[in-house]
Coordinates of C-alpha atoms and ligand atoms in Angstrom, one line a residue:
M737 CA 32.4 -27.7 191.8
C738 CA 30.9 -31.1 192.2
G739 CA 28.9 -32.7 189.4
I740 CA 25.4 -34.1 189.6
F741 CA 23.6 -36.4 187.2
A742 CA 20.2 -38.0 187.8
Y743 CA 18.1 -40.3 185.6
A744 CA 14.5 -41.6 185.8
G745 CA 13.3 -43.8 183.0
T746 CA 12.9 -47.3 181.7
E747 CA 16.5 -48.5 181.3
N748 CA 19.0 -49.7 183.8
A749 CA 20.1 -46.4 185.3
V750 CA 23.5 -47.6 186.5
P751 CA 25.5 -47.4 183.2
L752 CA 23.6 -44.2 182.3
L753 CA 24.6 -42.6 185.6
I754 CA 28.2 -43.6 185.0
E755 CA 28.1 -42.0 181.5
G756 CA 26.4 -38.9 182.9
L757 CA 29.0 -38.6 185.6
R758 CA 31.8 -38.8 182.9
S759 CA 30.3 -35.6 181.4
V760 CA 30.4 -33.7 184.7
E761 CA 33.5 -35.2 186.1
Y762 CA 35.6 -32.1 185.2
R763 CA 33.6 -30.3 187.9
G764 CA 35.2 -32.4 190.7
Y765 CA 37.0 -35.7 190.8
D766 CA 37.7 -36.4 194.5
S767 CA 35.0 -39.1 194.6
A768 CA 32.2 -40.6 192.6
G769 CA 29.1 -42.4 193.6
I770 CA 25.6 -43.4 192.6
S771 CA 22.4 -44.4 194.3
V772 CA 19.6 -46.3 192.5
I773 CA 16.3 -47.7 193.6
D774 CA 16.4 -51.4 193.0
G775 CA 13.6 -53.8 192.0
S776 CA 12.6 -54.3 195.6
G777 CA 12.2 -50.6 196.2
A778 CA 15.4 -50.3 198.3
I779 CA 18.1 -47.7 197.8
Q780 CA 21.5 -49.2 196.7
T781 CA 24.5 -46.9 196.9
V782 CA 28.0 -47.6 195.5
K783 CA 30.7 -45.0 195.8
R784 CA 34.5 -44.6 195.6
G785 CA 36.6 -41.9 197.2
D786 CA 39.9 -42.6 195.3
H787 CA 40.7 -39.1 194.0
K788 CA 41.2 -39.1 190.2
S789 CA 40.5 -42.8 189.9
S790 CA 37.1 -42.6 191.6
L791 CA 34.9 -42.7 188.6
S792 CA 36.8 -45.4 186.8
N793 CA 36.9 -47.5 190.0
L794 CA 33.2 -46.9 190.4
A795 CA 32.5 -48.0 186.8
E796 CA 34.4 -51.2 187.5
A797 CA 32.7 -51.8 190.8
V798 CA 29.2 -51.7 189.1
S799 CA 30.2 -53.5 185.9
D800 CA 29.0 -56.9 187.3
R801 CA 25.4 -55.5 187.1
R802 CA 24.6 -56.7 190.6
V803 CA 23.2 -53.2 191.3
S804 CA 20.5 -52.1 189.0
G805 CA 17.3 -49.9 188.9
T806 CA 15.6 -47.5 186.6
V807 CA 15.8 -44.4 188.8
G808 CA 19.0 -43.0 190.4
I809 CA 21.3 -40.1 191.2
G810 CA 25.1 -39.7 190.9
H811 CA 27.7 -37.3 192.1
T812 CA 31.3 -36.4 191.5
R813 CA 32.9 -34.5 194.4
W814 CA 35.2 -31.6 194.9
A815 CA 35.9 -31.9 198.7
T816 CA 35.0 -29.0 200.9
H817 CA 34.2 -30.7 204.3
G818 CA 35.9 -33.9 205.2
E819 CA 38.9 -35.6 203.5
V820 CA 38.8 -37.5 200.3
N821 CA 37.6 -41.0 201.2
H822 CA 34.9 -43.5 200.7
T823 CA 32.6 -42.4 203.6
N824 CA 32.8 -38.7 202.7
S825 CA 31.8 -39.5 199.1
H826 CA 28.2 -38.7 197.9
P827 CA 25.4 -39.8 197.7
H828 CA 24.7 -39.8 201.4
S829 CA 21.8 -41.8 202.9
S830 CA 19.6 -41.0 205.8
S831 CA 20.0 -43.3 208.8
N832 CA 16.5 -44.7 208.3
G833 CA 17.5 -45.8 204.7
L834 CA 14.6 -44.0 203.2
V835 CA 16.5 -41.3 201.3
S836 CA 19.7 -40.7 199.4
I837 CA 20.9 -37.3 198.4
A838 CA 23.8 -35.7 196.4
H839 CA 24.7 -32.1 197.2
N840 CA 26.6 -29.1 195.7
G841 CA 27.4 -26.1 197.8
I842 CA 28.3 -25.4 201.4
I843 CA 26.0 -25.6 204.4
E844 CA 27.2 -22.7 206.4
N845 CA 25.3 -23.7 209.6
F846 CA 26.0 -27.4 209.3
L847 CA 27.6 -27.7 212.8
E848 CA 24.5 -26.3 214.4
L849 CA 22.3 -28.6 212.4
K850 CA 24.6 -31.6 213.0
D851 CA 24.5 -30.9 216.8
E852 CA 20.7 -30.8 216.7
L853 CA 20.5 -34.1 214.8
V854 CA 23.1 -35.8 217.0
D855 CA 21.2 -34.7 220.1
S856 CA 18.1 -36.3 218.7
G857 CA 19.9 -39.6 218.2
V858 CA 21.2 -39.5 214.6
E859 CA 24.6 -41.1 214.0
F860 CA 26.7 -39.4 211.4
R861 CA 28.8 -41.6 209.2
S862 CA 30.8 -38.9 207.3
D863 CA 32.6 -35.6 208.1
T864 CA 30.6 -33.8 205.3
D865 CA 28.3 -30.9 205.7
S866 CA 26.0 -32.6 203.1
E867 CA 25.0 -35.5 205.3
V868 CA 22.8 -33.2 207.5
L869 CA 20.6 -32.8 204.4
A870 CA 20.2 -36.6 204.1
H871 CA 19.0 -36.9 207.7
L872 CA 16.7 -33.9 207.5
V873 CA 15.1 -35.1 204.3
G874 CA 15.0 -38.7 205.6
R875 CA 13.2 -37.7 208.8
A876 CA 10.6 -35.6 207.0
V877 CA 9.9 -38.5 204.6
E878 CA 9.5 -40.9 207.6
S879 CA 7.0 -38.6 209.1
G880 CA 4.9 -38.6 206.0
S881 CA 6.1 -35.8 203.8
S882 CA 6.5 -36.2 200.1
L883 CA 10.1 -36.2 198.9
R884 CA 9.6 -32.8 197.3
D885 CA 8.2 -31.2 200.5
A886 CA 10.9 -32.9 202.5
V887 CA 13.7 -31.5 200.3
V888 CA 12.2 -28.0 200.4
A889 CA 11.8 -28.2 204.2
A890 CA 15.3 -29.4 204.7
A891 CA 16.7 -26.7 202.4
S892 CA 14.8 -24.0 204.3
R893 CA 16.9 -24.9 207.4
V894 CA 20.2 -24.6 205.5
K895 CA 22.2 -21.4 205.3
G896 CA 24.3 -21.0 202.1
N897 CA 23.9 -21.8 198.5
T898 CA 22.6 -25.3 197.7
A899 CA 21.9 -27.5 194.8
V900 CA 20.6 -31.0 195.8
V901 CA 19.1 -34.1 194.2
A902 CA 17.3 -36.8 196.1
V903 CA 15.6 -40.1 195.8
S904 CA 13.3 -41.8 198.2
A905 CA 12.3 -45.4 198.7
N906 CA 8.8 -44.2 199.3
E907 CA 8.5 -42.7 195.8
P908 CA 10.7 -44.9 193.7
E909 CA 9.7 -43.4 190.3
I910 CA 10.9 -39.9 190.9
V911 CA 14.0 -37.8 191.5
V912 CA 13.7 -34.4 193.1
G913 CA 16.2 -31.5 192.5
L914 CA 16.3 -28.2 194.2
R915 CA 18.3 -25.1 193.7
V916 CA 18.8 -22.3 196.3
G917 CA 21.2 -19.5 195.4
N918 CA 24.3 -20.1 193.3
A919 CA 25.9 -23.4 194.1
G920 CA 26.0 -24.6 190.5
G921 CA 23.2 -24.9 188.1
I922 CA 20.6 -27.6 187.6
V923 CA 19.4 -28.3 184.1
V924 CA 16.6 -30.8 183.3
G925 CA 15.3 -32.4 180.1
K926 CA 13.2 -35.3 179.0
N927 CA 12.3 -37.6 176.1
D928 CA 9.5 -40.1 175.8
D929 CA 11.3 -42.8 177.9
S930 CA 13.2 -40.9 180.5
A931 CA 13.9 -37.6 182.2
V932 CA 17.4 -36.4 183.3
M933 CA 18.9 -33.8 185.5
A934 CA 22.5 -32.6 185.7
S935 CA 24.8 -29.8 186.7
D936 CA 25.8 -29.2 183.1
T937 CA 23.8 -29.2 179.9
I938 CA 26.4 -31.4 178.2
A939 CA 25.3 -34.4 180.2
L940 CA 21.8 -34.1 178.9
L941 CA 22.6 -34.0 175.2
P942 CA 22.5 -37.8 174.7
Y943 CA 18.9 -37.6 175.7
T944 CA 17.6 -34.2 174.4
S945 CA 18.7 -30.8 173.2
E946 CA 15.6 -29.2 174.8
V947 CA 16.5 -28.1 178.3
I948 CA 15.1 -26.2 181.2
Y949 CA 17.5 -24.3 183.6
L950 CA 16.3 -24.1 187.2
E951 CA 16.4 -20.6 188.7
P952 CA 17.5 -20.2 192.3
G953 CA 14.5 -20.9 194.5
E954 CA 13.0 -23.6 192.3
V955 CA 12.4 -27.3 192.8
V956 CA 11.9 -30.0 190.1
E957 CA 10.5 -33.6 190.0
I958 CA 11.6 -35.8 187.2
E959 CA 9.9 -39.1 186.3
Q960 CA 9.9 -41.2 183.2
G961 CA 9.1 -38.8 180.3
K962 CA 8.0 -36.0 182.7
V963 CA 9.4 -32.9 184.2
R964 CA 7.5 -30.9 186.8
L965 CA 8.7 -27.5 188.1
F966 CA 7.6 -25.7 191.3
D967 CA 8.5 -22.8 193.4
L968 CA 9.5 -23.3 197.0
D969 CA 5.9 -22.7 198.1
G970 CA 4.8 -25.6 195.9
S971 CA 3.1 -23.6 193.1
P972 CA 3.7 -25.2 189.7
I973 CA 5.8 -23.2 187.3
S974 CA 5.3 -23.5 183.6
R975 CA 8.4 -22.9 181.5
E976 CA 9.0 -23.8 177.9
P977 CA 12.3 -25.7 177.3
I978 CA 15.0 -23.9 175.3
V979 CA 16.9 -25.6 172.5
T980 CA 20.6 -25.6 173.5
A981 CA 23.3 -25.0 170.9
Q982 CA 25.8 -27.0 172.8
N983 CA 27.0 -30.1 171.0
F984 CA 28.1 -33.4 172.6
E985 CA 30.9 -34.2 170.1
A986 CA 32.6 -30.8 170.7
A987 CA 33.1 -31.9 174.3
Q988 CA 34.9 -35.1 173.4
K989 CA 38.7 -35.5 173.4
G990 CA 39.0 -36.9 169.9
N991 CA 42.5 -38.0 169.0
Y992 CA 44.2 -35.6 171.4
P993 CA 46.0 -37.0 174.4
H994 CA 44.4 -34.5 176.7
F995 CA 41.5 -32.0 176.6
M996 CA 44.0 -29.3 177.3
A997 CA 46.0 -30.1 174.2
K998 CA 42.8 -30.1 172.1
E999 CA 41.7 -26.8 173.6
I1000 CA 45.0 -25.1 173.0
A1001 CA 44.9 -26.3 169.4
E1002 CA 41.4 -25.0 169.0
Q1003 CA 42.4 -21.4 169.8
P1004 CA 42.5 -20.1 166.2
D1005 CA 39.0 -21.3 165.8
A1006 CA 37.9 -19.9 169.1
V1007 CA 39.2 -16.5 168.1
Q1008 CA 37.5 -16.7 164.8
S1009 CA 34.3 -17.8 166.4
A1010 CA 34.4 -14.9 168.9
M1011 CA 34.6 -12.5 165.9
R1012 CA 31.8 -14.1 163.9
G1013 CA 29.0 -11.6 163.2
R1014 CA 30.9 -8.9 164.9
V1015 CA 33.9 -8.1 162.7
D1016 CA 33.1 -7.3 159.1
I1017 CA 36.4 -7.5 157.3
A1018 CA 34.9 -6.4 153.9
S1019 CA 33.5 -3.2 155.2
G1020 CA 36.1 -2.6 157.9
T1021 CA 33.5 -2.3 160.6
L1022 CA 33.0 -3.9 164.0
S1023 CA 29.9 -4.2 166.2
L1024 CA 28.7 -6.1 169.2
P1025 CA 25.0 -6.7 168.4
E1026 CA 24.5 -8.1 171.9
L1027 CA 25.5 -4.8 173.6
S1028 CA 22.2 -3.0 173.0
L1029 CA 23.3 0.2 174.9
E1030 CA 21.9 3.4 173.4
R1031 CA 24.7 5.4 171.7
E1032 CA 24.1 8.3 174.1
H1033 CA 24.6 5.9 177.0
F1034 CA 28.2 5.3 175.9
G1035 CA 29.1 8.9 176.7
S1036 CA 27.7 8.7 180.2
I1037 CA 30.0 5.8 181.3
D1038 CA 32.7 7.3 183.4
R1039 CA 34.3 4.1 184.6
V1040 CA 34.6 0.5 183.7
I1041 CA 35.1 -2.2 186.4
L1042 CA 36.0 -5.6 185.0
T1043 CA 35.8 -8.5 187.3
G1044 CA 36.5 -12.3 187.4
M1045 CA 38.6 -14.9 189.1
G1046 CA 41.8 -16.7 188.1
T1047 CA 42.3 -16.9 184.4
S1048 CA 39.2 -14.9 183.7
L1049 CA 40.6 -12.2 186.0
H1050 CA 43.7 -12.1 183.8
A1051 CA 41.4 -11.8 180.7
A1052 CA 39.6 -9.0 182.6
M1053 CA 43.0 -7.2 183.2
F1054 CA 43.7 -7.4 179.5
G1055 CA 40.2 -6.0 178.9
A1056 CA 40.8 -3.1 181.3
S1057 CA 44.1 -2.2 179.7
V1058 CA 42.7 -2.2 176.2
I1059 CA 39.4 -0.4 177.1
E1060 CA 41.3 2.4 178.8
S1061 CA 43.8 2.8 176.0
L1062 CA 41.4 2.6 173.1
A1063 CA 38.2 4.1 174.6
R1064 CA 39.9 6.4 177.1
I1065 CA 37.6 5.4 180.0
P1066 CA 39.2 4.8 183.4
S1067 CA 39.1 1.0 183.7
I1068 CA 40.2 -1.4 186.3
A1069 CA 40.1 -5.2 186.7
E1070 CA 39.3 -6.5 190.1
N1071 CA 39.1 -10.0 191.7
S1072 CA 35.4 -10.7 192.3
S1073 CA 36.0 -12.1 195.8
E1074 CA 37.4 -8.8 196.8
L1075 CA 35.0 -6.6 194.9
R1076 CA 31.9 -8.4 196.4
Y1077 CA 32.9 -7.6 200.0
R1078 CA 34.5 -4.2 199.9
N1079 CA 31.4 -2.1 199.3
P1080 CA 32.8 -0.4 196.2
V1081 CA 31.5 2.8 194.7
I1082 CA 29.4 1.6 191.8
G1083 CA 26.5 3.4 190.2
P1084 CA 24.6 3.9 187.0
S1085 CA 27.5 5.5 185.2
T1086 CA 29.8 2.6 186.0
L1087 CA 29.9 -0.1 183.4
V1088 CA 30.6 -3.5 185.0
V1089 CA 32.0 -6.2 182.8
A1090 CA 32.1 -9.7 184.4
V1091 CA 34.3 -12.3 182.8
T1092 CA 33.5 -15.9 183.5
Q1093 CA 33.7 -18.8 181.1
S1094 CA 31.3 -21.0 183.2
G1095 CA 28.9 -18.2 184.2
E1096 CA 28.7 -20.0 187.6
T1097 CA 31.7 -18.9 189.6
A1098 CA 30.3 -18.1 193.1
D1099 CA 32.4 -15.0 193.8
T1100 CA 31.8 -13.6 190.3
L1101 CA 28.1 -14.1 190.6
A1102 CA 28.1 -12.3 194.0
A1103 CA 30.1 -9.4 192.6
M1104 CA 27.6 -9.2 189.7
E1105 CA 24.6 -9.2 192.0
H1106 CA 26.2 -6.4 194.0
A1107 CA 26.7 -4.4 190.8
R1108 CA 23.1 -5.1 189.8
S1109 CA 21.7 -3.8 193.1
A1110 CA 23.9 -0.7 192.7
G1111 CA 22.1 0.0 189.4
A1112 CA 25.2 -0.3 187.2
P1113 CA 24.7 -1.4 183.6
Q1114 CA 26.4 -4.8 183.3
A1115 CA 27.8 -7.1 180.7
V1116 CA 29.1 -10.6 181.0
V1117 CA 31.7 -12.2 178.8
L1118 CA 31.1 -15.9 179.0
E1119 CA 31.0 -19.3 177.3
L1120 CA 28.1 -21.1 178.9
E1121 CA 25.0 -19.5 177.8
G1122 CA 22.0 -20.4 180.0
S1123 CA 24.2 -20.1 183.1
Q1124 CA 23.2 -17.9 186.0
A1125 CA 25.5 -15.0 185.0
T1126 CA 23.4 -14.4 181.9
R1127 CA 20.4 -13.9 184.1
I1128 CA 22.1 -11.3 186.3
A1129 CA 23.7 -9.3 183.5
D1130 CA 22.0 -6.8 181.2
F1131 CA 24.0 -7.9 178.2
T1132 CA 25.5 -11.3 177.5
L1133 CA 28.6 -11.3 175.2
P1134 CA 29.1 -14.9 174.3
I1135 CA 32.7 -15.9 173.5
R1136 CA 31.7 -19.0 171.5
A1137 CA 34.9 -20.9 172.1
G1138 CA 33.0 -24.2 172.5
Q1139 CA 32.8 -25.9 175.8
E1140 CA 36.1 -26.2 177.7
I1141 CA 36.6 -29.4 179.6
G1142 CA 40.3 -29.2 180.6
V1143 CA 40.3 -27.7 184.1
A1144 CA 42.9 -25.1 183.1
S1145 CA 41.3 -22.4 180.9
T1146 CA 43.0 -21.8 177.6
K1147 CA 40.8 -21.3 174.6
T1148 CA 38.2 -19.5 176.8
M1149 CA 40.8 -17.0 177.9
I1150 CA 41.8 -16.1 174.3
A1151 CA 38.2 -15.9 173.2
S1152 CA 37.4 -13.7 176.2
M1153 CA 40.3 -11.5 175.2
T1154 CA 39.0 -11.3 171.6
T1155 CA 35.5 -10.3 172.9
L1156 CA 36.9 -7.7 175.2
L1157 CA 39.1 -6.2 172.5
Q1158 CA 35.9 -5.9 170.4
L1159 CA 34.1 -4.3 173.3
A1160 CA 36.9 -1.8 173.6
V1161 CA 36.6 -0.8 170.0
V1162 CA 32.8 -0.6 170.2
L1163 CA 33.1 1.7 173.3
A1164 CA 35.8 3.8 171.6
E1165 CA 33.8 4.3 168.5
G1166 CA 30.5 4.8 170.4
R1167 CA 32.2 7.6 172.4
G1168 CA 33.7 9.2 169.3
V1169 CA 37.2 8.5 170.5
V1170 CA 38.1 6.7 167.4
G1171 CA 36.7 7.3 163.9
S1172 CA 35.7 4.9 161.2
V1173 CA 39.2 5.1 159.5
Q1174 CA 40.9 4.0 162.7
V1175 CA 38.3 1.3 163.2
E1176 CA 39.0 0.1 159.7
K1177 CA 42.7 -0.2 160.6
I1178 CA 41.9 -2.0 163.8
V1179 CA 39.6 -4.4 161.9
E1180 CA 42.3 -5.0 159.4
A1181 CA 44.7 -6.0 162.2
I1182 CA 42.1 -8.1 164.1
A1183 CA 41.4 -10.0 160.9
E1184 CA 44.9 -11.5 161.2
L1185 CA 44.3 -12.8 164.7
P1186 CA 43.3 -16.4 163.9
S1187 CA 46.3 -17.0 161.7
L1188 CA 48.7 -15.3 164.1
V1189 CA 47.4 -17.6 166.9
A1190 CA 47.7 -20.6 164.5
T1191 CA 51.4 -19.7 163.9
T1192 CA 52.2 -19.6 167.6
L1193 CA 50.9 -23.2 167.9
G1194 CA 53.8 -24.2 165.6
L1195 CA 56.2 -23.2 168.4
N1196 CA 55.4 -26.4 170.3
G1197 CA 58.7 -28.1 169.7
Q1198 CA 60.8 -25.2 171.0
V1199 CA 58.6 -24.6 173.9
S1200 CA 58.7 -28.3 174.8
K1201 CA 62.5 -28.1 175.0
L1202 CA 62.3 -25.1 177.4
A1203 CA 59.7 -27.0 179.4
T1204 CA 62.1 -29.9 180.0
R1205 CA 64.6 -27.4 181.4
L1206 CA 62.1 -25.5 183.5
S1207 CA 60.8 -28.8 185.0
E1208 CA 64.1 -28.9 186.9
F1209 CA 63.3 -25.8 188.9
E1210 CA 61.2 -25.5 192.1
D1211 CA 60.7 -21.8 191.8
L1212 CA 59.9 -19.7 188.7
L1213 CA 59.4 -16.0 188.3
Y1214 CA 57.2 -14.5 185.5
L1215 CA 57.7 -10.9 184.4
G1216 CA 55.7 -8.6 182.2
R1217 CA 54.7 -4.9 181.8
G1218 CA 51.6 -3.2 180.5
A1219 CA 49.3 -5.5 178.5
Q1220 CA 51.9 -8.3 179.0
L1221 CA 51.5 -8.2 182.8
P1222 CA 48.2 -10.3 182.7
I1223 CA 50.0 -12.7 180.3
A1224 CA 52.9 -13.1 182.8
L1225 CA 50.4 -13.6 185.6
E1226 CA 48.6 -16.2 183.5
G1227 CA 51.8 -18.0 182.6
A1228 CA 52.6 -18.3 186.3
L1229 CA 49.1 -19.4 187.2
K1230 CA 49.2 -22.1 184.5
M1231 CA 52.6 -23.3 185.7
K1232 CA 51.4 -23.6 189.3
E1233 CA 48.1 -25.3 188.6
L1234 CA 49.5 -27.8 186.0
A1235 CA 53.1 -28.5 186.9
Y1236 CA 52.7 -27.7 190.7
I1237 CA 55.9 -25.6 190.4
H1238 CA 55.9 -22.5 192.6
A1239 CA 55.6 -19.6 190.1
E1240 CA 55.2 -15.9 190.8
G1241 CA 53.9 -13.4 188.3
Y1242 CA 55.1 -9.9 188.8
P1243 CA 55.1 -6.5 187.1
A1244 CA 58.7 -6.2 185.9
G1245 CA 59.1 -2.8 187.4
E1246 CA 58.3 -4.1 190.9
M1247 CA 61.5 -6.3 191.0
K1248 CA 63.7 -3.8 192.7
H1249 CA 61.2 -3.4 195.5
G1250 CA 61.8 -6.7 197.1
V1251 CA 61.5 -9.5 194.6
N1252 CA 65.2 -9.2 193.5
A1253 CA 66.2 -10.8 196.8
L1254 CA 65.0 -14.1 195.4
L1255 CA 67.2 -14.0 192.3
G1256 CA 69.9 -16.5 191.8
P1257 CA 70.7 -19.8 190.1
E1258 CA 67.9 -21.7 191.9
M1259 CA 65.1 -19.7 190.3
A1260 CA 64.5 -19.3 186.6
T1261 CA 62.7 -16.3 185.1
V1262 CA 60.2 -16.3 182.2
V1263 CA 59.8 -12.9 180.6
S1264 CA 57.2 -11.7 178.1
A1265 CA 59.0 -9.0 176.1
P1266 CA 57.7 -8.5 172.6
K1267 CA 58.9 -5.5 170.7
N1268 CA 56.9 -2.5 171.9
D1269 CA 57.5 0.8 173.8
L1270 CA 58.3 -1.1 177.0
Y1271 CA 60.8 -3.5 175.3
E1272 CA 64.0 -1.6 176.4
K1273 CA 62.7 -1.5 180.0
M1274 CA 62.2 -5.3 179.8
L1275 CA 65.8 -5.8 178.4
S1276 CA 67.1 -4.0 181.5
N1277 CA 65.1 -6.2 183.8
I1278 CA 66.4 -9.3 181.9
S1279 CA 70.0 -8.1 182.4
E1280 CA 69.4 -7.5 186.1
V1281 CA 68.2 -11.1 186.5
K1282 CA 71.2 -12.3 184.5
A1283 CA 73.6 -10.2 186.6
R1284 CA 72.4 -12.1 189.7
G1285 CA 73.0 -15.5 188.2
G1286 CA 69.4 -16.2 187.2
E1287 CA 68.5 -18.2 184.1
V1288 CA 66.1 -16.4 181.8
A1289 CA 63.7 -17.5 179.1
V1290 CA 62.1 -14.8 177.0
I1291 CA 59.1 -14.7 174.8
A1292 CA 60.1 -12.1 172.2
T1293 CA 59.2 -10.9 168.7
E1294 CA 60.4 -12.6 165.5
G1295 CA 63.4 -10.7 164.1
D1296 CA 64.6 -9.6 167.6
E1297 CA 68.3 -10.2 167.4
I1298 CA 69.2 -8.5 170.6
V1299 CA 67.4 -10.5 173.2
G1300 CA 69.3 -13.7 172.4
R1301 CA 72.5 -12.0 173.5
V1302 CA 71.2 -11.5 177.0
A1303 CA 68.7 -14.4 177.6
D1304 CA 69.4 -18.1 177.9
H1305 CA 66.3 -19.2 176.0
V1306 CA 64.3 -17.3 173.5
I1307 CA 60.9 -18.2 172.0
L1308 CA 60.1 -16.0 169.0
V1309 CA 56.4 -15.2 168.4
P1310 CA 55.1 -13.6 165.2
D1311 CA 55.5 -9.8 164.7
C1312 CA 52.1 -8.1 164.9
P1313 CA 50.5 -4.8 166.0
E1314 CA 51.0 -4.1 169.7
L1315 CA 47.3 -4.4 170.3
L1316 CA 47.5 -8.1 169.4
Q1317 CA 50.8 -9.0 171.1
P1318 CA 49.1 -10.4 174.3
F1319 CA 47.4 -13.1 172.1
V1320 CA 50.6 -14.3 170.6
T1321 CA 52.6 -14.3 173.9
L1322 CA 49.8 -16.1 175.7
V1323 CA 49.9 -19.3 173.6
P1324 CA 53.5 -20.2 174.4
M1325 CA 52.8 -19.6 178.1
Q1326 CA 50.0 -22.2 177.9
I1327 CA 52.1 -24.7 176.0
L1328 CA 55.0 -24.2 178.4
A1329 CA 52.9 -25.1 181.4
Y1330 CA 51.3 -28.1 179.6
E1331 CA 54.6 -29.5 178.4
T1332 CA 56.2 -28.9 181.9
A1333 CA 53.3 -30.8 183.5
L1334 CA 53.9 -33.7 181.1
A1335 CA 57.6 -33.6 181.8
L1336 CA 56.9 -34.0 185.5
G1337 CA 54.3 -36.7 184.9
R1338 CA 51.3 -34.6 186.0
D1339 CA 47.8 -35.0 184.6
P1340 CA 47.1 -31.6 182.9
D1341 CA 43.3 -32.3 182.6
K1342 CA 42.9 -33.0 186.3
P1343 CA 45.2 -31.0 188.4
R1344 CA 45.2 -31.8 192.1
N1345 CA 42.8 -30.0 194.4
L1346 CA 41.1 -28.1 191.6
A1347 CA 37.8 -28.2 189.8
K1348 CA 36.6 -26.6 186.6
T1349 CA 33.6 -24.7 188.0
V1350 CA 34.0 -23.0 191.4
T1351 CA 30.5 -22.8 192.7
V1352 CA 31.5 -22.2 196.3
E1353 CA 33.4 -19.1 197.6
Ligands
LIG1910 C1 42.6 -21.5 185.6 C2 41.2 -21.5 185.6 C3 40.5 -20.8 186.7 C4 39.2 -20.1 186.2 C5 38.5 -19.4 187.4 C6 37.2 -18.7 186.9 O1 43.1 -22.2 184.5 O2 40.5 -22.0 184.8 O3 41.3 -19.9 187.3 O4 39.6 -19.1 185.3 O5 38.1 -20.4 188.3 O6 36.3 -19.5 186.3 P1 35.2 -18.9 185.3 O7 35.8 -18.3 184.2 O8 34.3 -20.1 185.0 O9 34.5 -17.9 186.2

């Protein structure tokens, strides 16, 4: 939520800041702005609060090169306080003009701090909480503090999680960054000519692949070719950079019209990659080398709690269902924002599994911290290694889908599901619930996953026709049962976030308990009903919707000749073992939402009011 990029070096920072912001724009696109220190030592700020056009408008505004300087900060915003407009855009300057800051996070006591500053004569220009930081830092600098001390002092007054970068006219060579709590990461790197700082590693890759992640409670100064790390008491910290495996090209759109289209198409590779080094097809074995739990520990787990938000919660729900059914351990999936506040009973025999592609989601991190303090062994299933979640968890299970830029998660969900399926098998075998012969059979089935997923991509044309029809509805219902329930919920979530169509996901069995009242010609229903033990139950639900005048689209199994007699639209996915069905029904749900969004003229990569990484609760 919000993207930061900062540069200190020898070149004109302005185009470099714009490029850096392009890499972090997916984190928020309500506004974009930069501040640079110009040749006379003064801070120049240019910003645009034009929603999705902000960054391109900003790039145009600075293209005449009238603003230039070799040190600067930039920010892309996801609005929390104050509407989307020019004045609420970051960076924010102190009224004395000495300082400019860009901020991620929420200042929970900002009204109190604002009142105090207003009482002492400060005039606020914006409605943001962040502006208080600009004035606090500016005042401290005016009274003689170094920029670093001023930023640390200002942050100590603030309640809530904060990531901030700042420049000062008094120290025109440096940028200071600070991180307190989990308001998004800060990563720094340098080469001989420059030093850079950003919310996301990807923005640093044009400069270096050797990066340092700031821990909460750390502050950094960057200067041409130099990075200096300190704790909040001012003691220097020595930390070797790590070489990141992330790659810049992988995060480019290539020939695809949208990142989302590219990421949907990458799903067979994402599944394959999540299996690499874990599934051994030749020997029929499966392992998760990263889960270094002693074998005897497996037997002592009496409960698994999976947690995450949004799409990752749906992956977690799939994980709970597959862990319980294969490993026979009571398992539930719970929304992290609920889990963190309800004082759950968690202890050393509870295995907690967090699912978070970014590893930065504020609620998920808080739930993980709660689990850690309760002494529970904890694994995290995630894409972005180096993110905060890896430092909280005991075990990191990377999904290796490759960085996802489209705001709507697609390939990271399927790769998380692949990883969770493998976790279920490892737990089942570790507890002696399944033997090597059964594992061999499961491995044989899993080996087909990449090609099954690739086959479902070929359904694009059919799904696109259905999308044209569904785009005419204002309300949609999505139904599923068992392991198809998370897929139905995900289908509805995707449709809401991309097409802005009201879509409800429900367990099909819940219909008669109230939802049926909505049925009629005004609402279409999308049903996930592959051939399995619950298929007949789903057929009855479909008939019930039809009997009330509702139009029904069903995702069913190839060879199903019955469903077409009751449903209006049928999308047939490949026949496969029940364990793998959620993978093949998921893909048409994603394509359906993508195509519906296009039919309605929406931008699938930048849905309104959303951001990729949700670092505030
Ligand atoms: C929806 C979507 C979000 C994320 C959620 C959690 O398409 O992407 O619902 O799944 O914000 O994010 P992570 O996985 O980064 O914790």
